[in-house]
Amino acid sequence: MNIDFAPELEAFRAEVADFFASAPTPAIREAGRKTTSVFAPFKECMEWHRILFEKGWIAPHWPAEHGGTGWSVEQRFIFAEEYRKADLPPLLPQSLGMVGPLLIDIGTQAQKDRYLPDILNGNDFWAQGYSEPGSGSDLASLSCRAEPDGDDYVINGSKIWTTYAHHANRMFMLVRTSKEGKKQQGITFLLLDRMDYPGMDVRPIVGLDGFPEQCEVFFDNVRVPQSGRVGEENDGWSVAKHLLKHERGGGNAASPTLTRYCQRAREAAAETRSPFGGMLADDPVFQQEMGELEADIATLGHFEKLAISGHEIARDPAFPSMNKTMNSELVQRASTVMMQVSGVDGLARQLEALRVGSNVEPLGSEFDLISMPLYLNSRATTIYAGSNEVQRDLIARTAVGS
């Protein structure tokens, strides 16, 4: 099987690279360089979202009839490669990569007509209301309840680790609508039109890196219309599993970003003295660690190319779990190497220097500035979107057919 790209695709690659070299504003580029998590700085990220929408390139993975580009899988992979190489802020996944594809797959026509256009143009940003205190990896144990009342549901309870909820104007969420049967039963998937319903309270959480990326969301007799339900009442677990296929797997290529991390680490190591003499980049232990990391990233890149080339591995039920596990653990390894290269120069907490547009010069290099926040943020990658322990259990169950 040939997984290399045909020569005629090089013209497309050049067109994409040229656009990425000219279209982003200086603030968008700064946001890309200072992104230390899956979630880029919100304001600049949404500004970039709208530029891509005007270009018609905002949703390459969506079907053309719903606003996608109609590109081949090879074009989509090239787009993703060039995107990561350009150090641009990653687009926020909740709307474009999660609820949008879900509605395309199983939403009603009314839901598609109402929500998809404003997801594409960036007028709407959706928060994901899944985790609760005590119900994270064991998501099926969630207890935030919604009781039918006329044409509405009345919601009581809370959600936590709700990324960028303080920026969102809409939310998709899981609620408990029945306590009968297994815990996976009795869950319903809802779309909320607003984040300012009476009784709804959003409280940002300041993370280890010093920024309010996550939130708590409280519901006190919040009344929402039943027309926002996706799927049948009490069948939300099936809807959530469908959405998770987009969240954990999909066609996004992570290997170019990881390769960029390694490139930055090598460049910084070339300017860092080793405590054993010479430069760190020439240290045999460093070279071995980088070599093993880059080899594993190359394996992930090969895995991603097989998937986008239509290989049957992408249809394997275990593929989303394998992709999520490999990607998340490599992010942690890469960020650890970056922190090792920075050493004590990466320990300074420089929140103002990290803010886009602050014009505050970092104490050390830009590499040192982002190393520690990236390291701290990446500790969560093996936990969110289903912990890696859960993913390995799913892979094992698929392998034995249980």
Tab-separated table of C-alpha atoms in Angstrom:
chain	number	residue	atom	x	y	z
A	1	MET	CA	0.000	0.000	0.000
A	2	ASN	CA	1.376	3.429	-0.997
A	3	ILE	CA	1.054	6.003	1.766
A	4	ASP	CA	3.209	8.678	0.091
A	5	PHE	CA	1.526	11.665	-1.499
A	6	ALA	CA	1.223	11.998	-5.269
A	7	PRO	CA	3.397	14.740	-6.881
A	8	GLU	CA	0.348	16.716	-8.049
A	9	LEU	CA	-0.563	17.315	-4.440
A	10	GLU	CA	2.558	19.434	-3.987
A	11	ALA	CA	0.807	22.371	-5.718
A	12	PHE	CA	-1.963	22.098	-3.166
A	13	ARG	CA	0.611	21.972	-0.369
A	14	ALA	CA	2.229	25.163	-1.706
A	15	GLU	CA	-1.150	26.940	-1.863
A	16	VAL	CA	-1.880	26.028	1.764
A	17	ALA	CA	1.598	27.032	2.937
A	18	ASP	CA	1.342	30.385	1.121
A	19	PHE	CA	-1.987	31.158	2.790
A	20	PHE	CA	-0.666	30.260	6.218
A	21	ALA	CA	2.344	32.507	5.585
A	22	SER	CA	0.236	35.554	4.728
A	23	ALA	CA	-3.238	35.371	6.304
A	24	PRO	CA	-2.667	35.242	10.101
A	25	THR	CA	-2.303	38.515	11.990
A	26	PRO	CA	0.703	39.044	14.290
A	27	ALA	CA	-1.539	38.393	17.298
A	28	ILE	CA	-2.710	35.071	15.849
A	29	ARG	CA	0.900	34.032	15.249
A	30	GLU	CA	1.823	35.014	18.782
A	31	ALA	CA	-1.096	32.947	20.089
A	32	GLY	CA	0.179	29.967	18.141
A	33	ARG	CA	3.681	30.270	19.591
A	34	LYS	CA	2.340	30.694	23.113
A	35	THR	CA	-0.214	27.868	23.016
A	36	THR	CA	0.638	25.530	25.876
A	37	SER	CA	-2.383	23.244	25.759
A	38	VAL	CA	-4.913	21.661	23.432
A	39	PHE	CA	-6.856	24.898	23.828
A	40	ALA	CA	-5.315	28.015	22.306
A	41	PRO	CA	-5.932	31.574	23.592
A	42	PHE	CA	-9.639	32.101	22.936
A	43	LYS	CA	-9.834	35.567	21.353
A	44	GLU	CA	-7.074	35.053	18.787
A	45	CYS	CA	-8.188	31.485	18.096
A	46	MET	CA	-11.710	32.632	17.180
A	47	GLU	CA	-10.270	35.466	15.063
A	48	TRP	CA	-8.313	32.852	13.113
A	49	HIS	CA	-11.451	30.668	12.945
A	50	ARG	CA	-13.313	33.483	11.130
A	51	ILE	CA	-10.449	34.049	8.670
A	52	LEU	CA	-10.488	30.357	7.765
A	53	PHE	CA	-14.286	30.486	7.412
A	54	GLU	CA	-14.023	33.386	4.950
A	55	LYS	CA	-11.449	31.369	2.999
A	56	GLY	CA	-13.791	28.348	2.982
A	57	TRP	CA	-11.264	26.177	4.844
A	58	ILE	CA	-12.795	26.068	8.311
A	59	ALA	CA	-14.073	22.471	8.269
A	60	PRO	CA	-12.070	20.230	5.907
A	61	HIS	CA	-13.396	17.098	7.634
A	62	TRP	CA	-17.077	18.010	7.234
A	63	PRO	CA	-19.119	16.755	4.266
A	64	ALA	CA	-19.210	19.327	1.470
A	65	GLU	CA	-23.014	19.585	1.638
A	66	HIS	CA	-22.685	20.838	5.223
A	67	GLY	CA	-19.893	23.340	4.608
A	68	GLY	CA	-16.841	21.110	4.236
A	69	THR	CA	-14.155	21.633	1.596
A	70	GLY	CA	-14.750	18.453	-0.377
A	71	TRP	CA	-11.025	17.697	-0.220
A	72	SER	CA	-9.594	14.218	-0.518
A	73	VAL	CA	-8.205	12.588	2.616
A	74	GLU	CA	-4.687	13.269	1.316
A	75	GLN	CA	-5.472	16.986	0.966
A	76	ARG	CA	-6.882	17.046	4.480
A	77	PHE	CA	-3.728	15.468	5.868
A	78	ILE	CA	-1.508	17.926	3.965
A	79	PHE	CA	-3.632	20.803	5.299
A	80	ALA	CA	-3.176	19.493	8.839
A	81	GLU	CA	0.575	19.029	8.329
A	82	GLU	CA	1.101	22.556	7.024
A	83	TYR	CA	-1.144	23.956	9.736
A	84	ARG	CA	0.981	22.468	12.497
A	85	LYS	CA	4.246	23.389	10.807
A	86	ALA	CA	3.137	27.043	10.693
A	87	ASP	CA	2.829	27.161	14.505
A	88	LEU	CA	-0.738	28.470	14.270
A	89	PRO	CA	-3.178	28.167	17.184
A	90	PRO	CA	-5.172	24.922	17.007
A	91	LEU	CA	-8.875	25.454	16.394
A	92	LEU	CA	-11.052	24.741	19.392
A	93	PRO	CA	-12.485	21.230	19.070
A	94	GLN	CA	-15.776	21.409	20.962
A	95	SER	CA	-17.827	22.959	18.145
A	96	LEU	CA	-16.096	21.970	14.901
A	97	GLY	CA	-14.724	18.608	15.992
A	98	MET	CA	-17.379	17.320	18.362
A	99	VAL	CA	-20.953	18.627	18.430
A	100	GLY	CA	-20.909	19.720	14.768
A	101	PRO	CA	-20.015	16.273	13.356
A	102	LEU	CA	-22.423	14.679	15.842
A	103	LEU	CA	-25.345	16.777	14.580
A	104	ILE	CA	-24.384	16.035	10.979
A	105	ASP	CA	-24.519	12.316	11.793
A	106	ILE	CA	-27.590	12.011	13.998
A	107	GLY	CA	-29.122	15.466	14.650
A	108	THR	CA	-32.579	16.366	13.410
A	109	GLN	CA	-32.873	18.540	10.318
A	110	ALA	CA	-34.106	21.386	12.531
A	111	GLN	CA	-31.003	21.050	14.741
A	112	LYS	CA	-28.690	21.016	11.716
A	113	ASP	CA	-30.373	24.101	10.224
A	114	ARG	CA	-30.270	25.949	13.524
A	115	TYR	CA	-26.769	25.198	14.756
A	116	LEU	CA	-24.372	24.205	11.956
A	117	PRO	CA	-24.114	27.630	10.181
A	118	ASP	CA	-23.098	29.457	13.369
A	119	ILE	CA	-20.587	26.733	14.266
A	120	LEU	CA	-18.946	27.243	10.895
A	121	ASN	CA	-18.849	31.044	10.938
A	122	GLY	CA	-17.682	31.225	14.543
A	123	ASN	CA	-20.710	33.066	15.933
A	124	ASP	CA	-21.255	30.176	18.346
A	125	PHE	CA	-18.820	28.461	20.676
A	126	TRP	CA	-19.997	25.329	22.503
A	127	ALA	CA	-18.855	24.029	25.888
A	128	GLN	CA	-18.908	20.309	26.722
A	129	GLY	CA	-20.796	19.509	29.936
A	130	TYR	CA	-19.750	15.957	30.752
A	131	SER	CA	-17.572	15.523	33.865
A	132	GLU	CA	-18.921	16.025	37.365
A	133	PRO	CA	-17.349	15.918	40.812
A	134	GLY	CA	-16.952	12.137	41.291
A	135	SER	CA	-17.904	11.310	37.692
A	136	GLY	CA	-14.950	11.841	35.374
A	137	SER	CA	-13.388	8.665	34.032
A	138	ASP	CA	-16.485	6.809	35.281
A	139	LEU	CA	-18.713	9.141	33.309
A	140	ALA	CA	-21.706	6.801	33.370
A	141	SER	CA	-22.091	7.466	37.095
A	142	LEU	CA	-23.080	11.103	36.467
A	143	SER	CA	-25.874	12.467	38.637
A	144	CYS	CA	-26.756	15.962	37.299
A	145	ARG	CA	-30.449	15.366	36.753
A	146	ALA	CA	-33.054	16.697	34.343
A	147	GLU	CA	-36.746	16.193	35.089
A	148	PRO	CA	-39.382	16.587	32.357
A	149	ASP	CA	-41.889	19.381	33.010
A	150	GLY	CA	-44.224	20.163	30.125
A	151	ASP	CA	-42.139	21.002	27.052
A	152	ASP	CA	-39.038	21.603	29.185
A	153	TYR	CA	-36.485	19.827	31.347
A	154	VAL	CA	-35.593	21.259	34.748
A	155	ILE	CA	-31.880	20.701	35.474
A	156	ASN	CA	-30.247	20.503	38.918
A	157	GLY	CA	-26.651	19.591	39.718
A	158	SER	CA	-23.220	20.629	38.505
A	159	LYS	CA	-20.489	19.994	35.940
A	160	ILE	CA	-16.748	20.459	36.301
A	161	TRP	CA	-13.661	20.675	34.061
A	162	THR	CA	-15.883	22.356	31.473
A	163	THR	CA	-13.301	23.877	29.134
A	164	TYR	CA	-13.814	27.548	28.213
A	165	ALA	CA	-17.399	27.560	29.520
A	166	HIS	CA	-16.829	31.197	30.509
A	167	HIS	CA	-16.361	31.996	26.798
A	168	ALA	CA	-19.158	29.764	25.472
A	169	ASN	CA	-22.638	30.850	24.435
A	170	ARG	CA	-23.979	27.274	24.071
A	171	MET	CA	-23.424	23.927	25.767
A	172	PHE	CA	-23.953	20.248	24.992
A	173	MET	CA	-24.296	18.083	28.071
A	174	LEU	CA	-25.245	14.742	29.565
A	175	VAL	CA	-27.936	14.594	32.243
A	176	ARG	CA	-29.530	11.877	34.348
A	177	THR	CA	-33.202	11.404	33.384
A	178	SER	CA	-33.764	7.992	34.991
A	179	LYS	CA	-32.244	5.863	37.756
A	180	GLU	CA	-33.704	2.610	36.423
A	181	GLY	CA	-31.487	-0.170	35.024
A	182	LYS	CA	-27.719	0.004	34.446
A	183	LYS	CA	-25.962	3.304	35.108
A	184	GLN	CA	-25.357	3.765	31.363
A	185	GLN	CA	-29.129	3.782	30.934
A	186	GLY	CA	-31.165	6.774	32.016
A	187	ILE	CA	-28.752	9.335	30.531
A	188	THR	CA	-29.944	11.951	28.017
A	189	PHE	CA	-27.937	14.202	25.678
A	190	LEU	CA	-29.060	17.860	25.611
A	191	LEU	CA	-28.183	20.985	23.644
A	192	LEU	CA	-28.464	24.242	25.620
A	193	ASP	CA	-29.142	27.395	23.594
A	194	ARG	CA	-27.728	29.727	26.212
A	195	MET	CA	-25.174	29.883	29.009
A	196	ASP	CA	-27.111	32.522	30.938
A	197	TYR	CA	-30.331	30.687	31.744
A	198	PRO	CA	-31.785	31.773	35.119
A	199	GLY	CA	-30.217	29.523	37.766
A	200	MET	CA	-27.101	28.742	35.690
A	201	ASP	CA	-23.755	29.829	37.176
A	202	VAL	CA	-20.339	29.491	35.450
A	203	ARG	CA	-17.213	29.775	37.654
A	204	PRO	CA	-13.731	29.641	36.044
A	205	ILE	CA	-11.006	27.496	37.662
A	206	VAL	CA	-7.406	28.759	37.585
A	207	GLY	CA	-5.197	25.841	36.514
A	208	LEU	CA	-1.654	24.851	37.476
A	209	ASP	CA	-0.358	26.988	34.616
A	210	GLY	CA	-2.067	30.083	36.071
A	211	PHE	CA	-4.833	30.491	33.497
A	212	PRO	CA	-8.621	29.897	33.806
A	213	GLU	CA	-9.054	27.229	31.149
A	214	GLN	CA	-11.535	24.988	32.974
A	215	CYS	CA	-14.802	25.905	34.721
A	216	GLU	CA	-17.425	24.691	37.143
A	217	VAL	CA	-21.032	25.046	35.975
A	218	PHE	CA	-23.900	24.941	38.470
A	219	PHE	CA	-27.579	24.337	37.674
A	220	ASP	CA	-30.313	25.393	40.114
A	221	ASN	CA	-33.746	24.628	38.646
A	222	VAL	CA	-32.561	25.617	35.166
A	223	ARG	CA	-35.414	25.257	32.683
A	224	VAL	CA	-34.393	24.281	29.102
A	225	PRO	CA	-36.567	23.174	26.142
A	226	GLN	CA	-36.877	19.453	25.362
A	227	SER	CA	-36.391	20.304	21.682
A	228	GLY	CA	-32.664	20.431	22.481
A	229	ARG	CA	-32.502	16.692	23.071
A	230	VAL	CA	-30.334	14.651	20.663
A	231	GLY	CA	-31.585	11.092	20.257
A	232	GLU	CA	-34.156	9.511	22.508
A	233	GLU	CA	-34.628	10.253	26.180
A	234	ASN	CA	-32.519	7.863	28.304
A	235	ASP	CA	-30.378	6.914	25.270
A	236	GLY	CA	-27.792	9.647	25.705
A	237	TRP	CA	-25.010	7.142	26.410
A	238	SER	CA	-25.252	5.916	22.815
A	239	VAL	CA	-25.145	9.526	21.600
A	240	ALA	CA	-22.109	10.258	23.790
A	241	LYS	CA	-20.260	7.179	22.492
A	242	HIS	CA	-20.924	8.349	18.952
A	243	LEU	CA	-19.501	11.782	19.756
A	244	LEU	CA	-16.424	10.283	21.418
A	245	LYS	CA	-15.395	8.706	18.134
A	246	HIS	CA	-14.883	12.238	16.842
A	247	GLU	CA	-13.237	13.433	20.077
A	248	ARG	CA	-10.687	10.624	20.427
A	249	GLY	CA	-9.888	9.667	16.890
A	250	GLY	CA	-10.870	11.407	13.722
A	251	GLY	CA	-8.652	12.631	10.950
A	252	ASN	CA	-6.585	15.209	12.807
A	253	ALA	CA	-2.867	14.618	12.582
A	254	ALA	CA	-1.036	15.135	15.879
A	255	SER	CA	2.399	13.972	14.756
A	256	PRO	CA	3.397	17.295	13.076
A	257	THR	CA	2.856	19.141	16.376
A	258	LEU	CA	4.900	16.570	18.266
A	259	THR	CA	7.619	16.792	15.660
A	260	ARG	CA	7.632	20.567	16.106
A	261	TYR	CA	8.070	20.124	19.868
A	262	CYS	CA	11.090	17.915	19.217
A	263	GLN	CA	12.527	20.411	16.767
A	264	ARG	CA	12.226	23.169	19.366
A	265	ALA	CA	13.875	20.951	21.982
A	266	ARG	CA	16.791	20.162	19.649
A	267	GLU	CA	17.261	23.860	18.776
A	268	ALA	CA	17.262	24.817	22.454
A	269	ALA	CA	19.612	21.948	23.360
A	270	ALA	CA	22.060	23.162	20.728
A	271	GLU	CA	22.368	26.410	22.710
A	272	THR	CA	22.450	24.824	26.173
A	273	ARG	CA	25.640	23.686	27.870
A	274	SER	CA	25.664	20.170	29.291
A	275	PRO	CA	26.814	19.830	32.946
A	276	PHE	CA	29.164	17.103	31.673
A	277	GLY	CA	30.844	19.398	29.140
A	278	GLY	CA	30.013	20.459	25.607
A	279	MET	CA	26.514	21.250	24.398
A	280	LEU	CA	23.447	19.326	25.546
A	281	ALA	CA	22.517	18.485	21.960
A	282	ASP	CA	25.726	16.425	21.718
A	283	ASP	CA	25.140	14.510	24.957
A	284	PRO	CA	24.697	10.791	24.101
A	285	VAL	CA	21.973	10.305	26.726
A	286	PHE	CA	19.999	13.253	25.334
A	287	GLN	CA	20.478	11.972	21.804
A	288	GLN	CA	19.213	8.521	22.782
A	289	GLU	CA	16.125	9.939	24.487
A	290	MET	CA	15.341	12.216	21.545
A	291	GLY	CA	15.926	9.402	19.089
A	292	GLU	CA	13.513	7.073	20.872
A	293	LEU	CA	10.898	9.843	21.154
A	294	GLU	CA	11.174	10.841	17.501
A	295	ALA	CA	11.000	7.201	16.405
A	296	ASP	CA	7.763	6.747	18.337
A	297	ILE	CA	6.358	9.990	16.889
A	298	ALA	CA	7.246	8.739	13.412
A	299	THR	CA	5.312	5.565	14.231
A	300	LEU	CA	2.290	7.680	15.176
A	301	GLY	CA	2.672	9.661	11.947
A	302	HIS	CA	2.724	6.418	9.946
A	303	PHE	CA	-0.359	5.260	11.854
A	304	GLU	CA	-2.140	8.520	10.989
A	305	LYS	CA	-1.245	8.214	7.311
A	306	LEU	CA	-2.573	4.672	7.190
A	307	ALA	CA	-5.818	5.909	8.680
A	308	ILE	CA	-6.325	8.785	6.270
A	309	SER	CA	-5.362	6.604	3.333
A	310	GLY	CA	-8.454	4.518	3.964
A	311	HIS	CA	-6.723	1.581	5.627
A	312	GLU	CA	-9.094	-0.724	7.425
A	313	ILE	CA	-7.399	0.100	10.731
A	314	ALA	CA	-9.427	3.334	10.863
A	315	ARG	CA	-12.637	1.288	10.902
A	316	ASP	CA	-11.470	-0.853	13.796
A	317	PRO	CA	-13.561	-0.047	16.907
A	318	ALA	CA	-10.324	0.198	18.895
A	319	PHE	CA	-8.795	2.830	16.590
A	320	PRO	CA	-10.032	5.940	18.479
A	321	SER	CA	-8.708	4.491	21.746
A	322	MET	CA	-5.344	3.543	20.227
A	323	ASN	CA	-4.973	6.984	18.655
A	324	LYS	CA	-5.880	8.800	21.858
A	325	THR	CA	-3.514	6.675	23.961
A	326	MET	CA	-0.515	7.032	21.656
A	327	ASN	CA	-1.014	10.749	21.114
A	328	SER	CA	-1.559	11.683	24.757
A	329	GLU	CA	1.457	9.743	26.046
A	330	LEU	CA	3.759	11.175	23.381
A	331	VAL	CA	2.640	14.705	24.294
A	332	GLN	CA	3.662	14.020	27.883
A	333	ARG	CA	7.044	12.592	26.846
A	334	ALA	CA	7.760	15.513	24.512
A	335	SER	CA	6.843	18.104	27.135
A	336	THR	CA	9.057	16.302	29.673
A	337	VAL	CA	12.034	16.499	27.319
A	338	MET	CA	11.340	20.199	26.717
A	339	MET	CA	11.297	20.811	30.462
A	340	GLN	CA	14.546	18.867	30.902
A	341	VAL	CA	16.212	21.054	28.268
A	342	SER	CA	14.932	24.269	29.864
A	343	GLY	CA	16.031	23.186	33.349
A	344	VAL	CA	15.873	25.942	35.946
A	345	ASP	CA	15.329	28.553	33.203
A	346	GLY	CA	11.874	27.059	32.661
A	347	LEU	CA	10.803	27.288	36.282
A	348	ALA	CA	9.882	30.983	36.327
A	349	ARG	CA	6.115	31.601	36.333
A	350	GLN	CA	5.659	34.397	33.794
A	351	LEU	CA	1.934	34.828	33.255
A	352	GLU	CA	2.137	38.348	31.812
A	353	ALA	CA	4.776	37.320	29.281
A	354	LEU	CA	2.521	34.457	28.197
A	355	ARG	CA	-0.455	36.733	27.547
A	356	VAL	CA	-0.868	37.512	23.863
A	357	GLY	CA	-0.315	41.227	23.213
A	358	SER	CA	1.251	41.965	26.608
A	359	ASN	CA	4.601	42.928	25.004
A	360	VAL	CA	6.297	41.647	28.165
A	361	GLU	CA	9.687	40.150	27.367
A	362	PRO	CA	10.269	36.715	28.974
A	363	LEU	CA	13.153	36.318	31.402
A	364	GLY	CA	14.719	33.651	29.222
A	365	SER	CA	13.899	32.396	25.754
A	366	GLU	CA	10.388	31.818	24.369
A	367	PHE	CA	11.171	28.092	24.576
A	368	ASP	CA	11.798	28.436	28.320
A	369	LEU	CA	8.618	30.507	28.657
A	370	ILE	CA	6.294	27.786	27.337
A	371	SER	CA	8.055	24.640	28.567
A	372	MET	CA	6.706	24.538	32.115
A	373	PRO	CA	3.049	25.498	31.279
A	374	LEU	CA	3.059	22.907	28.498
A	375	TYR	CA	4.472	20.282	30.855
A	376	LEU	CA	1.842	21.052	33.508
A	377	ASN	CA	-1.047	21.123	31.044
A	378	SER	CA	-0.034	17.886	29.357
A	379	ARG	CA	-0.345	15.956	32.642
A	380	ALA	CA	-4.085	15.943	31.962
A	381	THR	CA	-3.893	14.428	28.488
A	382	THR	CA	-3.923	10.853	29.755
A	383	ILE	CA	-6.963	11.605	31.915
A	384	TYR	CA	-9.399	13.629	29.832
A	385	ALA	CA	-11.574	12.251	27.022
A	386	GLY	CA	-11.555	8.942	28.891
A	387	SER	CA	-8.447	8.023	30.865
A	388	ASN	CA	-5.805	5.895	29.163
A	389	GLU	CA	-6.578	3.070	31.579
A	390	VAL	CA	-10.144	3.081	30.264
A	391	GLN	CA	-8.848	3.243	26.671
A	392	ARG	CA	-6.596	0.218	27.210
A	393	ASP	CA	-9.539	-1.679	28.648
A	394	LEU	CA	-11.581	-0.836	25.527
A	395	ILE	CA	-8.709	-1.940	23.277
A	396	ALA	CA	-8.422	-5.231	25.177
A	397	ARG	CA	-12.175	-5.824	25.037
A	398	THR	CA	-12.131	-5.231	21.291
A	399	ALA	CA	-9.185	-7.601	20.851
A	400	VAL	CA	-10.936	-10.461	22.659
A	401	GLY	CA	-14.347	-9.626	21.204
A	402	SER	CA	-16.127	-9.097	24.509
